[in-house]
Coordinates of C-alpha atoms and ligand atoms in Angstrom, one line a residue:
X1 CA -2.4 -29.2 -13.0
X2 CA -5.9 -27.8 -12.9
X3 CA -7.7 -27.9 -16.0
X4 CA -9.0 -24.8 -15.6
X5 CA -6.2 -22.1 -17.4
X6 CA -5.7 -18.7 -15.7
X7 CA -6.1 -16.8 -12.2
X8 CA -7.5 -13.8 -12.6
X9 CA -6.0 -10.9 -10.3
X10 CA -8.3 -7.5 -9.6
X11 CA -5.7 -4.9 -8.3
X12 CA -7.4 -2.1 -7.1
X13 CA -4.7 0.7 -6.2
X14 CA -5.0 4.7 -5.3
X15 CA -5.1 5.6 -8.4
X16 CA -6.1 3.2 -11.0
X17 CA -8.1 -0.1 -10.6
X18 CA -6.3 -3.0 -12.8
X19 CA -7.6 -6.8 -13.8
X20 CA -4.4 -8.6 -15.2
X21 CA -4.9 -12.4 -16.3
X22 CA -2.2 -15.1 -15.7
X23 CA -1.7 -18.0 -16.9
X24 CA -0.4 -21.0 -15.1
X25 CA 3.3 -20.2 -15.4
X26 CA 2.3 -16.7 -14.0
X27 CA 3.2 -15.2 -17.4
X28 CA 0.9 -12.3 -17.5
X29 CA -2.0 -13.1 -20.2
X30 CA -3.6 -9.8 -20.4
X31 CA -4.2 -6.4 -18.4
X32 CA -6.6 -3.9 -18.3
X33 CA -6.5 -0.7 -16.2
X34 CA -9.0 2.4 -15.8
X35 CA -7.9 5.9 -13.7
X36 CA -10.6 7.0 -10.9
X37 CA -11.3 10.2 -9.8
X38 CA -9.4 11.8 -6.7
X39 CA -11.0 14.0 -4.4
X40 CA -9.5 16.7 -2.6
X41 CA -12.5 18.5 -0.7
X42 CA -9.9 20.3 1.3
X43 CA -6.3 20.8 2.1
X44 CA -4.9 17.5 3.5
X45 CA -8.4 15.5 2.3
X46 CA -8.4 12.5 0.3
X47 CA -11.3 10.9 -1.1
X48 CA -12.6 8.0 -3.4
X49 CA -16.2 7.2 -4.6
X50 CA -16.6 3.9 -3.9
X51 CA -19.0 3.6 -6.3
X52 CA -16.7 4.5 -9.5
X53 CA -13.5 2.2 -7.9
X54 CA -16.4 -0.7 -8.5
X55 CA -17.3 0.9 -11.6
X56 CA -13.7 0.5 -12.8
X57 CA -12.9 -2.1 -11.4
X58 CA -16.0 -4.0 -13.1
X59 CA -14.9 -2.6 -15.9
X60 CA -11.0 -4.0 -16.6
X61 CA -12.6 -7.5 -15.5
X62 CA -15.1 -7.4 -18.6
X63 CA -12.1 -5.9 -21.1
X64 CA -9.6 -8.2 -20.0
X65 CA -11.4 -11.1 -20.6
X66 CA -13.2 -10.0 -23.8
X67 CA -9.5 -8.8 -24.9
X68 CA -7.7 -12.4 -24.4
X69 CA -11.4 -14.2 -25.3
X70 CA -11.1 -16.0 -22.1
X71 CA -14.2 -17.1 -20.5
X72 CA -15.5 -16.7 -16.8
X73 CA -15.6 -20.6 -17.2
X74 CA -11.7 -21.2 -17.6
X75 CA -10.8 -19.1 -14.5
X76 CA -9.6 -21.1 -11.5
X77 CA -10.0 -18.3 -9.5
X78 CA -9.8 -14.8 -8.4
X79 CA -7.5 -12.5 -6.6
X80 CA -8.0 -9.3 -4.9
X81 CA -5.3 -6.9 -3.5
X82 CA -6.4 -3.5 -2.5
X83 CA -4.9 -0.1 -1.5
X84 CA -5.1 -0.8 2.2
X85 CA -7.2 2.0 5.1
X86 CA -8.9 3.5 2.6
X87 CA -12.3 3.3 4.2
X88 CA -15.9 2.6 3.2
X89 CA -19.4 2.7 4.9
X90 CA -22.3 1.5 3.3
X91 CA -26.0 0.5 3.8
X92 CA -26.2 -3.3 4.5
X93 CA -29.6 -3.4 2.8
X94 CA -29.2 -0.8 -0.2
X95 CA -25.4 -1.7 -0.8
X96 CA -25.3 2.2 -1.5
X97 CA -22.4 4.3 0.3
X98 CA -23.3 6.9 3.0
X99 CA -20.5 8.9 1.6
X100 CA -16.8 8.8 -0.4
X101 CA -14.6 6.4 0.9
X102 CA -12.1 8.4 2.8
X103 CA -8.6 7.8 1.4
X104 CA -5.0 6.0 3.0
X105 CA -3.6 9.4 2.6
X106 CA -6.6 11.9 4.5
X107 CA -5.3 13.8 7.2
X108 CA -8.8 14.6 7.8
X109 CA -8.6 12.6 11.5
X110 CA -5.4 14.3 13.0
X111 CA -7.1 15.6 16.0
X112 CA -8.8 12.1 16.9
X113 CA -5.4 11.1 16.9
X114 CA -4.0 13.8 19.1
X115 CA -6.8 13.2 21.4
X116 CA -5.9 9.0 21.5
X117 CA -2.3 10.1 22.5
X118 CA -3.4 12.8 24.8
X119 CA -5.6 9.7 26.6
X120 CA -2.4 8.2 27.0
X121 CA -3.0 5.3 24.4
X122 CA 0.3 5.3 22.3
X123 CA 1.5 2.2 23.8
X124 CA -1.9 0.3 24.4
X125 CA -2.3 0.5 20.8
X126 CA 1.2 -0.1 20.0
X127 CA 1.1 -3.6 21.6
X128 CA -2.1 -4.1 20.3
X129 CA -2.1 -3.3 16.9
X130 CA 1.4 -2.6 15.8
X131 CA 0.3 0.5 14.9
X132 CA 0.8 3.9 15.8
X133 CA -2.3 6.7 16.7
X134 CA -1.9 8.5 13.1
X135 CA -4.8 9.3 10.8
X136 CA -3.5 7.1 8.2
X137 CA -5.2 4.2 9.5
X138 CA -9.0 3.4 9.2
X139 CA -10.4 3.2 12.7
X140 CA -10.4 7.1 13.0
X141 CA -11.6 7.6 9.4
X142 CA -14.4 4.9 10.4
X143 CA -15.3 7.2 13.3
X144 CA -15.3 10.4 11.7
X145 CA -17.8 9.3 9.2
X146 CA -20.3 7.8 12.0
X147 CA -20.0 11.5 13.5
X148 CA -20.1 13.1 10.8
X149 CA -22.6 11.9 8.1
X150 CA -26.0 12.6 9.0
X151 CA -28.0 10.2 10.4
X152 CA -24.8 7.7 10.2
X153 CA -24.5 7.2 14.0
X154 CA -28.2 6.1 14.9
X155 CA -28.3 3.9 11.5
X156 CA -24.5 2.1 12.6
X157 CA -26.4 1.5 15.9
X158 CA -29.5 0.0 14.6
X159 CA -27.4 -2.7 12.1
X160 CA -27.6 -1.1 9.4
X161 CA -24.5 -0.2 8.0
X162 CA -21.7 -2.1 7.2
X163 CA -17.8 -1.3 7.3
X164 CA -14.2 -2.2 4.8
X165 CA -11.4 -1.8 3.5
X166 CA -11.6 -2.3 -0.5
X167 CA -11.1 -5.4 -0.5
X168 CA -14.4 -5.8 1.5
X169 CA -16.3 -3.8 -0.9
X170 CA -15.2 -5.6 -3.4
X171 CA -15.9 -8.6 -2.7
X172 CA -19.5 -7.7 -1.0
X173 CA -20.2 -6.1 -4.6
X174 CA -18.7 -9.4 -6.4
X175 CA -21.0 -11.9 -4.5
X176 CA -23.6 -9.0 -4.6
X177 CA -24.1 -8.3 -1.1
X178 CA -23.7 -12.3 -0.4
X179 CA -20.4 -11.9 1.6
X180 CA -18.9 -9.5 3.8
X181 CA -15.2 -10.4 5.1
X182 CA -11.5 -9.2 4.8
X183 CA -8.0 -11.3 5.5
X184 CA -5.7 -10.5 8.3
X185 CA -3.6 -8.2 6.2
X186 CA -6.2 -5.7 5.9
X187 CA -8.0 -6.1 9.1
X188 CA -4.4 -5.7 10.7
X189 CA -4.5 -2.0 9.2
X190 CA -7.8 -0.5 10.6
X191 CA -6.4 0.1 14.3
X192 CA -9.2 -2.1 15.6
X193 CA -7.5 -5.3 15.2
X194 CA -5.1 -6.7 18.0
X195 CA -2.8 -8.7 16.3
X196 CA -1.8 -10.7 19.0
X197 CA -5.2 -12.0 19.6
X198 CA -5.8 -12.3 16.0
X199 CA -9.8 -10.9 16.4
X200 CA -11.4 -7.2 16.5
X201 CA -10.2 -5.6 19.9
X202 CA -13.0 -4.9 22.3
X203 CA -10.7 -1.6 24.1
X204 CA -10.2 -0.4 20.8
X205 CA -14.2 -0.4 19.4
X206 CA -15.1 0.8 22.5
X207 CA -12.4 3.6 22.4
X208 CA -13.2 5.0 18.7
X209 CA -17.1 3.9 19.6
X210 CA -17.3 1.8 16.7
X211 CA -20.1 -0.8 17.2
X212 CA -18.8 -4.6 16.4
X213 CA -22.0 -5.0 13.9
X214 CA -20.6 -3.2 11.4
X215 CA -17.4 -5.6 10.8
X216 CA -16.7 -8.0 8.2
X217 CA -15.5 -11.5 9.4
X218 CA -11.7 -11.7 9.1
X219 CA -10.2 -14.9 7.7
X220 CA -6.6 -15.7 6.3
X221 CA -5.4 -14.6 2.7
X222 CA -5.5 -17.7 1.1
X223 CA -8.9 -19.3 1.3
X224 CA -12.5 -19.6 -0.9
X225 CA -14.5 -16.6 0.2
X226 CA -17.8 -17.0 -1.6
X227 CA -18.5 -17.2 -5.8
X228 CA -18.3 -14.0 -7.9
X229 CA -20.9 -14.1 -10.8
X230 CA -19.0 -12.4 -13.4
X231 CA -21.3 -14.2 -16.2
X232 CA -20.7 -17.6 -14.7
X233 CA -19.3 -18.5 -11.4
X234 CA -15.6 -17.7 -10.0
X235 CA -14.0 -18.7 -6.6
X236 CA -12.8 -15.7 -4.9
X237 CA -10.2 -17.6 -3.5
X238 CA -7.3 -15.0 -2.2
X239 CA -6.7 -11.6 -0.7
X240 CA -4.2 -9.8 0.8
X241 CA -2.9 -5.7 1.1
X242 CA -1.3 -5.1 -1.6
X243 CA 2.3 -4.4 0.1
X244 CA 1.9 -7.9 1.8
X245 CA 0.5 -9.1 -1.5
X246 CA 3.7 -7.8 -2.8
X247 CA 5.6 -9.3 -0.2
X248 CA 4.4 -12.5 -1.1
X249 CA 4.4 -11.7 -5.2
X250 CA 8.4 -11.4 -4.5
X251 CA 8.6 -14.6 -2.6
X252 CA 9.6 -13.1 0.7
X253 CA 7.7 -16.0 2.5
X254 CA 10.1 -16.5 5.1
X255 CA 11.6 -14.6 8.4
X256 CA 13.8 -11.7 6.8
X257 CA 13.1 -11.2 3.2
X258 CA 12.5 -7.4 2.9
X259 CA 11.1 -6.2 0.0
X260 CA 10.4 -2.5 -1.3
X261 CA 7.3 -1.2 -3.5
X262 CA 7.8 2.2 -5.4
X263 CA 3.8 2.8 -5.9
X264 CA 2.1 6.1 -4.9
X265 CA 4.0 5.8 -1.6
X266 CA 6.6 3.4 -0.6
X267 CA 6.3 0.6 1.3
X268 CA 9.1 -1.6 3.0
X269 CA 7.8 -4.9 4.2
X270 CA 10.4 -7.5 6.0
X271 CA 8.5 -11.1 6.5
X272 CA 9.4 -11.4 10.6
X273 CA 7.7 -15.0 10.0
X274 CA 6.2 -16.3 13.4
X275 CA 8.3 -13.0 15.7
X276 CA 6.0 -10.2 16.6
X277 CA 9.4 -7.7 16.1
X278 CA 8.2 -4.3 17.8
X279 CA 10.2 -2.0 16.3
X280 CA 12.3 1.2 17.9
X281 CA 12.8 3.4 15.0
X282 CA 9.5 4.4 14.3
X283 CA 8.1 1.1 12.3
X284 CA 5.2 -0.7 12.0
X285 CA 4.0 -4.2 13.1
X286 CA 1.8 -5.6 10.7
X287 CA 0.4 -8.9 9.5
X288 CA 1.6 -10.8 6.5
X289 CA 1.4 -14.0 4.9
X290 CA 3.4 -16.6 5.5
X291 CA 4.9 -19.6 3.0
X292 CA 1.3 -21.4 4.0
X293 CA -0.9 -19.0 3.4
X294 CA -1.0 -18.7 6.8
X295 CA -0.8 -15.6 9.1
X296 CA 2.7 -14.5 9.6
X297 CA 4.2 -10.7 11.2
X298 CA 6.1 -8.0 9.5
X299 CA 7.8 -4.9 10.0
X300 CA 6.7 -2.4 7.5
X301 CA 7.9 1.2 6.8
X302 CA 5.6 3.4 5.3
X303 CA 6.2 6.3 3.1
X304 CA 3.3 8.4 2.1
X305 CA 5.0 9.7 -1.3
X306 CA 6.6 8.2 -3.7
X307 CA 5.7 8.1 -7.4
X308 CA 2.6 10.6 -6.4
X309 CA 5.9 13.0 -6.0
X310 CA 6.3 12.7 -9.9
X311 CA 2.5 12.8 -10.6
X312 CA 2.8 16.3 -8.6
X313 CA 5.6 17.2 -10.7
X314 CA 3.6 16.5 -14.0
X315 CA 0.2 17.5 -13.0
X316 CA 0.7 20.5 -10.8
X317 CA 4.6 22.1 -12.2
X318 CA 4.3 20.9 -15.8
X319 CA 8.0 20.2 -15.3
X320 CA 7.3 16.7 -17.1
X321 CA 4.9 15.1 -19.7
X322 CA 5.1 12.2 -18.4
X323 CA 6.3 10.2 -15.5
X324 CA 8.7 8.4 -17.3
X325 CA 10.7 11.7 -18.6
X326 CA 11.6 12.2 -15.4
X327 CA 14.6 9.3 -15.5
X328 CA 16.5 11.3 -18.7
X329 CA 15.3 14.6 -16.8
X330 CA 17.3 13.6 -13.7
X331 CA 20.0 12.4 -15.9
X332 CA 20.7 16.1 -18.0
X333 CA 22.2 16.8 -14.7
X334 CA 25.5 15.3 -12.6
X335 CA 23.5 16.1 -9.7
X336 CA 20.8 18.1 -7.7
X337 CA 23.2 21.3 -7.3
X338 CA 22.5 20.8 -3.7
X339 CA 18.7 20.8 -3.8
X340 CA 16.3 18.5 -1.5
X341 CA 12.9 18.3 -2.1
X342 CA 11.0 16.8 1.1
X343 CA 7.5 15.5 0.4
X344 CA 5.9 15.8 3.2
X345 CA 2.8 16.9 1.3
X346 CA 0.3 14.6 3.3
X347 CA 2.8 14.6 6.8
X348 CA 5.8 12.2 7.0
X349 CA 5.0 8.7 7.7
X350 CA 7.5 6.1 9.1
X351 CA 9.9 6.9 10.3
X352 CA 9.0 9.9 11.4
X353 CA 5.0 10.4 12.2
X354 CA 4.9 13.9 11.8
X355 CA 1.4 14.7 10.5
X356 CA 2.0 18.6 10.4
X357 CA 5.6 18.3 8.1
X358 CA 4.6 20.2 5.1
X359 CA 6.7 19.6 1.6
X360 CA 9.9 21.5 1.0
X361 CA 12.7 22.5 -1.4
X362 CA 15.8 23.7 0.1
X363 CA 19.3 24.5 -1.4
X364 CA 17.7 26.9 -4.4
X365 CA 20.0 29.1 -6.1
X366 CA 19.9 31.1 -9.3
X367 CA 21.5 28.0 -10.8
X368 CA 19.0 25.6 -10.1
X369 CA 16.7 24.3 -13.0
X370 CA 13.8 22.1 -13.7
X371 CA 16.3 19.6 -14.1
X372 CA 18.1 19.9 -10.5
X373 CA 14.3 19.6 -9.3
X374 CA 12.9 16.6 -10.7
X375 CA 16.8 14.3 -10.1
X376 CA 15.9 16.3 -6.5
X377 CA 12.2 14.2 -6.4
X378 CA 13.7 10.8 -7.7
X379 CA 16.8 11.6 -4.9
X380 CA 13.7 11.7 -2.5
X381 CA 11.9 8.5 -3.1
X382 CA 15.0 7.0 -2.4
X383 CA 16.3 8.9 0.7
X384 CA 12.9 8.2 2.2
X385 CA 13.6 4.4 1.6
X386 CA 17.0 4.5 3.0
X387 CA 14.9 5.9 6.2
X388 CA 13.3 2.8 6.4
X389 CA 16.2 0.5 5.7
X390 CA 18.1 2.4 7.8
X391 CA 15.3 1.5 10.5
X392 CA 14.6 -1.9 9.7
X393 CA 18.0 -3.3 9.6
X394 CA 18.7 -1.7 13.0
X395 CA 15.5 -3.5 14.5
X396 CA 15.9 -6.5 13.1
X397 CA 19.7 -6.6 14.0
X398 CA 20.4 -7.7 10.5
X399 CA 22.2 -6.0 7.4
X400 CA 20.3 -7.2 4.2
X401 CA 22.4 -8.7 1.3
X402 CA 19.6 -7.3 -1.6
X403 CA 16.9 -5.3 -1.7
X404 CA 13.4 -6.6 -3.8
X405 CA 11.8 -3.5 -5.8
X406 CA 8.7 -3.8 -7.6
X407 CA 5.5 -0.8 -8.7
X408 CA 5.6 1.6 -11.2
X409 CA 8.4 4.0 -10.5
X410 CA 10.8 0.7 -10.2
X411 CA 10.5 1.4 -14.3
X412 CA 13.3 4.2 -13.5
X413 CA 17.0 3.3 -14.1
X414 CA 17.9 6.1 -12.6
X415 CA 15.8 6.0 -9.1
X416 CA 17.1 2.6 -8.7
X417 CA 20.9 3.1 -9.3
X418 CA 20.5 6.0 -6.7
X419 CA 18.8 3.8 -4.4
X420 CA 21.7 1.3 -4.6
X421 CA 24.5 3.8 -4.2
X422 CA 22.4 6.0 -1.9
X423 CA 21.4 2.5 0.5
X424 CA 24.9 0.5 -0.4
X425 CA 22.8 -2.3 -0.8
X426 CA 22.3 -4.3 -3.9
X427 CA 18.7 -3.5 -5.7
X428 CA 17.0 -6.5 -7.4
X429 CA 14.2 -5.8 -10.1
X430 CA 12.0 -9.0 -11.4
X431 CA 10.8 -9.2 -15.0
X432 CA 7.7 -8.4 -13.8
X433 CA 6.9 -5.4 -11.6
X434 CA 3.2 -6.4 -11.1
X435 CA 4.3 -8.2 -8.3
X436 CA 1.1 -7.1 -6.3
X437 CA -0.9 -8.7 -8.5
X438 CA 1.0 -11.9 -8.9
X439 CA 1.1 -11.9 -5.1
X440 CA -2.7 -11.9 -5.9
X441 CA -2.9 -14.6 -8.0
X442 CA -0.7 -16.9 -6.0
X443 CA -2.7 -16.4 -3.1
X444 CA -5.9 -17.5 -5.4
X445 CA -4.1 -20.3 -6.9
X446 CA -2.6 -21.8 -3.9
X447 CA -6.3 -22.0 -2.5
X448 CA -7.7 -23.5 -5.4
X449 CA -5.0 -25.9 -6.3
X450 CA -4.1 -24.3 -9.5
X451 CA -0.6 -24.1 -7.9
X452 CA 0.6 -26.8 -5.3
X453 CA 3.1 -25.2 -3.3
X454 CA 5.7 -22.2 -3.0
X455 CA 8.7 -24.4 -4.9
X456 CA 6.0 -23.8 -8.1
X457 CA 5.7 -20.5 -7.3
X458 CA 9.5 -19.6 -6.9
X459 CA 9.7 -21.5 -10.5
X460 CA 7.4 -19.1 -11.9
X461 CA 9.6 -15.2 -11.2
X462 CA 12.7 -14.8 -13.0
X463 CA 15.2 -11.2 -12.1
X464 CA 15.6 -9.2 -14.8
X465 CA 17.9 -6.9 -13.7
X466 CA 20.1 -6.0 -10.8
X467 CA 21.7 -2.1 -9.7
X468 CA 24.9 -2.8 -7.7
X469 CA 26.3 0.5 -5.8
X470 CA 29.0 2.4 -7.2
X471 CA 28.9 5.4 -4.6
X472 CA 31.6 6.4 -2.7
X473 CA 31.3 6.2 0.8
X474 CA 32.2 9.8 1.9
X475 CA 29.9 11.1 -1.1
X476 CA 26.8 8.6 0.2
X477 CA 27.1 9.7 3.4
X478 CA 27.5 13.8 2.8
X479 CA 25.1 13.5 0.8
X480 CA 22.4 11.3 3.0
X481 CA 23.2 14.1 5.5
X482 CA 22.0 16.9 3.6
X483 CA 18.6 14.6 3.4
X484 CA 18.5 14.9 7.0
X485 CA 19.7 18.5 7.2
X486 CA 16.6 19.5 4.9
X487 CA 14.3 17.0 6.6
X488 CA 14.7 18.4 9.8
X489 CA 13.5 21.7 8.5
X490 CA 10.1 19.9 7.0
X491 CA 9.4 18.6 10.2
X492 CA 7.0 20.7 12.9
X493 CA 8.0 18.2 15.8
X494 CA 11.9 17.9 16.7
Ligands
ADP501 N1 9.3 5.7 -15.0 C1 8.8 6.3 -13.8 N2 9.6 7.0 -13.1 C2 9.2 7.6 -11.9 N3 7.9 7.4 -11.4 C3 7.1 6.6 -12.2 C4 7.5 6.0 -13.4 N4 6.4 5.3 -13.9 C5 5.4 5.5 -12.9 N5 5.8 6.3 -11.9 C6 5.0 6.6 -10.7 O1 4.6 5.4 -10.1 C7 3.3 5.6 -9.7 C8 2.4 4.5 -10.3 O2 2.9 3.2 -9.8 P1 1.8 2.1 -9.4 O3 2.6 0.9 -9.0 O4 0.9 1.9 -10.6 O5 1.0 2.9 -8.3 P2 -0.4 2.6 -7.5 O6 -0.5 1.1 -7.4 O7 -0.1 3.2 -6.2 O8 -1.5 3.3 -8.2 C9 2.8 6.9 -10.1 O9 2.8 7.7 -8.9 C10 3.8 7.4 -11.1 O10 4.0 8.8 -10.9
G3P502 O1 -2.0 2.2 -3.9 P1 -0.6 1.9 -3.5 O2 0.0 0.8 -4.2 O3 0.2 3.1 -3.4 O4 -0.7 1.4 -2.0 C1 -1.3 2.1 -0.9 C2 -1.1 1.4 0.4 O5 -1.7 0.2 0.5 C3 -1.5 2.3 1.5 O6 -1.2 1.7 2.7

């Protein structure tokens, strides 16, 4: 064992940065977490200041360690997972931002995206990327902003600016301007990365007129990327999305371990190991990480709403104080009284790509309360899951025996006993639900020897808890078809 004591893990997420410290049986030793300000400069916008997500994040390094007294000294290593796409431009030689990073969720780019399928490009950039032409991803984001910031276009084409994900920013702003690189998880999110290839594509740059200069290098997840100096010198030594550091914080490091991550959306990864699985029902092929620390493929449904869907219902309704109160909210009730709630608030993502859906509540009557409402939003998260499982099990050709949760609204007894019943698949909560961060920390440890191998990792998660369905099957499926039912009415495309 190293002599050195914890991995530190920076989790920087869509709406809170976090720093949580672990020790070396992954037990975590401390956390510290700071809210950012969103951004919402117009219906459908999204947007971060890059500058406050490294104020924060700065900020939960310095009070975790002055909270556990641990020094910069006794850390083996760092971590970094990131919300992924979120997109950031800045001056190479100023390290300032030539505007707010524009957010996973923006819609801002739906026309570039019209106009890529209208070229005829769906399938190029299918096989290419894995990816579909939606303005989730950061290539169009990256264009807009070279179009649209003043002066951004002749300065991108003179060197001087410089392009990433968070995890790029991060780490450019840890090393102070020293390093600029991302991992093949993140890179394999921007829609300029061919996957097959493993490098930036050439077709695609040249498409979305994005000049190569402005790329960090990509390397894999698990690997010494430069020194932070965080009051003495730390090894940035892993890095990964945080759904595939998820993936691999729930020890899904081999071909068809699936897990599911109930954060601000919800993401369903399945670890397709060395298989490049092109999916038929509307998934994503993405890159992961392997039981190496190597590159590995996935399939990966994503859900743009999740637990935002109860932030909505606590910030903008007032129907709850607090996210939490929404499990014995959903309980007051036997069920929804035939409500659906579809959140298409920012489009539908997988598996439907429908960047026009707008939200929707069907099934009101005079009997419906705030009750029927919120078990309606917890019923979402879960239909929107069973979407994807639905999906992924049908590409795959495979019927899973458990499902992995982890991220905040896993907390919710209630969402997962619905998922179970709703799914008919066993749900499997660890102890810990961090599991983005842990997938964090292993990455860092494995690089810098704090932890040998996977077996030490496996040693290190225990399952709390497990939700076994109790549905009936008639009920399940009447009731999965009234999903559909008020789906289809959400959607602007057929
Ligand atoms: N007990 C709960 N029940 C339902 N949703 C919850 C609960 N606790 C947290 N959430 C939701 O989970 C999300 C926070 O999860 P987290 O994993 O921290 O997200 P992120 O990493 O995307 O910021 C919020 O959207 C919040 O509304
Ligand atoms: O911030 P999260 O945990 O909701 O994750 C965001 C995803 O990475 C977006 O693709």
């Amino acid at each position: 064992m190293s002599k050195l004591s914890y991995i530190l893990a920076l989790d920087q997420g869509t709406t809170s940065s976090r720093a949580i410290l672990f020790d070396h049986q992954a037990r975590v030793v401390g956390v510290a977490q700071r809210e950012f300000t969103q951004h919402y400069p117009q219906a459908g916008w999204v947007e971060h200041d890059a500058t406050e997500i490294w104020a924060t994040q700065r900020a939960t390094l310095t009070e975790v360690l002055a909270k556990t007294g641990v020094r910069p000294s006794q850390l083996a290593g760092i971590g970094i997972t990131n919300q992924r796409e979120t997109t950031v431009v800045w001056n190479r030689h100023t390290g300032q931002p030539i505007h707010n990073a524009i957010v996973w969720q923006c819609r801002r780019t739906a026309a570039i995206c019209e106009q890529l399928k209208q070229q005829g490009l769906t399938d190029e950039i299918k096989q290419r990327t894995g990816l579909v032409p939606d303005a989730y991803f950061s290539g169009t984001k990256l264009r807009w902003l070279l179009d649209n910031v003043p002066g951004a276009r002749e300065q991108a084409d003179a060197g001087d600016l410089l392009f990433g994900t968070i995890d790029t920013w991060l780490v450019w702003k840890l090393t102070e301007g020293r390093v600029h690189v991302t991992d093949y998880t993140n890179a394999s999110r921007t829609l300029l990365f061919n996957i097959n290839t493993l490098e930036w594509d050439p077709l695609l740059l040249e498409t979305l007129n994005i000049p190569a200069s402005l790329l960090p290098e990509v390397k894999p997840s698990s690997r010494v990327y430069g020194d932070a100096d965080i009051g003495g010198k730390v090894p940035i030594a892993g890095m990964a999305g945080d759904q595939q550091a998820a993936l691999f914080g729930q020890l899904c490091f081999n071909k068809g371990m699936v897990k599911n991550t109930y954060g601000t959306g919800c993401f369903m990864l399945m670890n397709t190991g060395q298989q490049k699985v092109e999916s038929n029902h509307g998934l994503l092929t993405t890159l992961a990480v392997g039981a190496d620390g190597g590159v590995s493929y996935a399939l990966e449904g994503s859900v743009f709403m999740g637990g935002a869907i109860i932030q909505w219902l606590r910030d903008e309704l007032g129907l709850i104080a607090h996210a939490k109160d929404s499990e014995a909210c959903a309980n007051a009730v036997a069920s929804t009284n035939g409500v659906y709630l579809v959140p298409a608030f920012t489009g539908l993502g997988a598996p439907y790509w429908d960047a026009y859906a707008k939200g929707t509540i069907t099934g009101l009557t005079r009997g419906a309360n705030r009750h029927h409402i919120v078990r309606a939003a917890l019923e979402a998260i879960a239909f929107q899951s069973r979407d994807l499982l639905d999906a992924m099990q049908q590409d795959a050709g495979l019927r899973l025996a458990a499902l992995k949760v982890d991220g905040g609204a896993a907390a919710n007894n209630f969402l997962m006993q619905f998922q179970a019943d709703i799914t008919h698949t066993r749900v499997v909560r660890p102890a810990l639900l961090e599991t983005t961060a842990l997938g964090a920390a292993f990455l860092a440890g494995l690089a810098t020897g704090f932890w040998q191998n996977t077996t030490q990792l496996a040693q290190c998660v225990s399952i709390v808890q497990a939700f076994t369905p109790t549905m009936p099957n008639d009920e399940r499926e009447a009731h999965y078809q009234g999903w559909q039912a008020a789906v289809a009415r959400a959607r602007t495309e057929p």
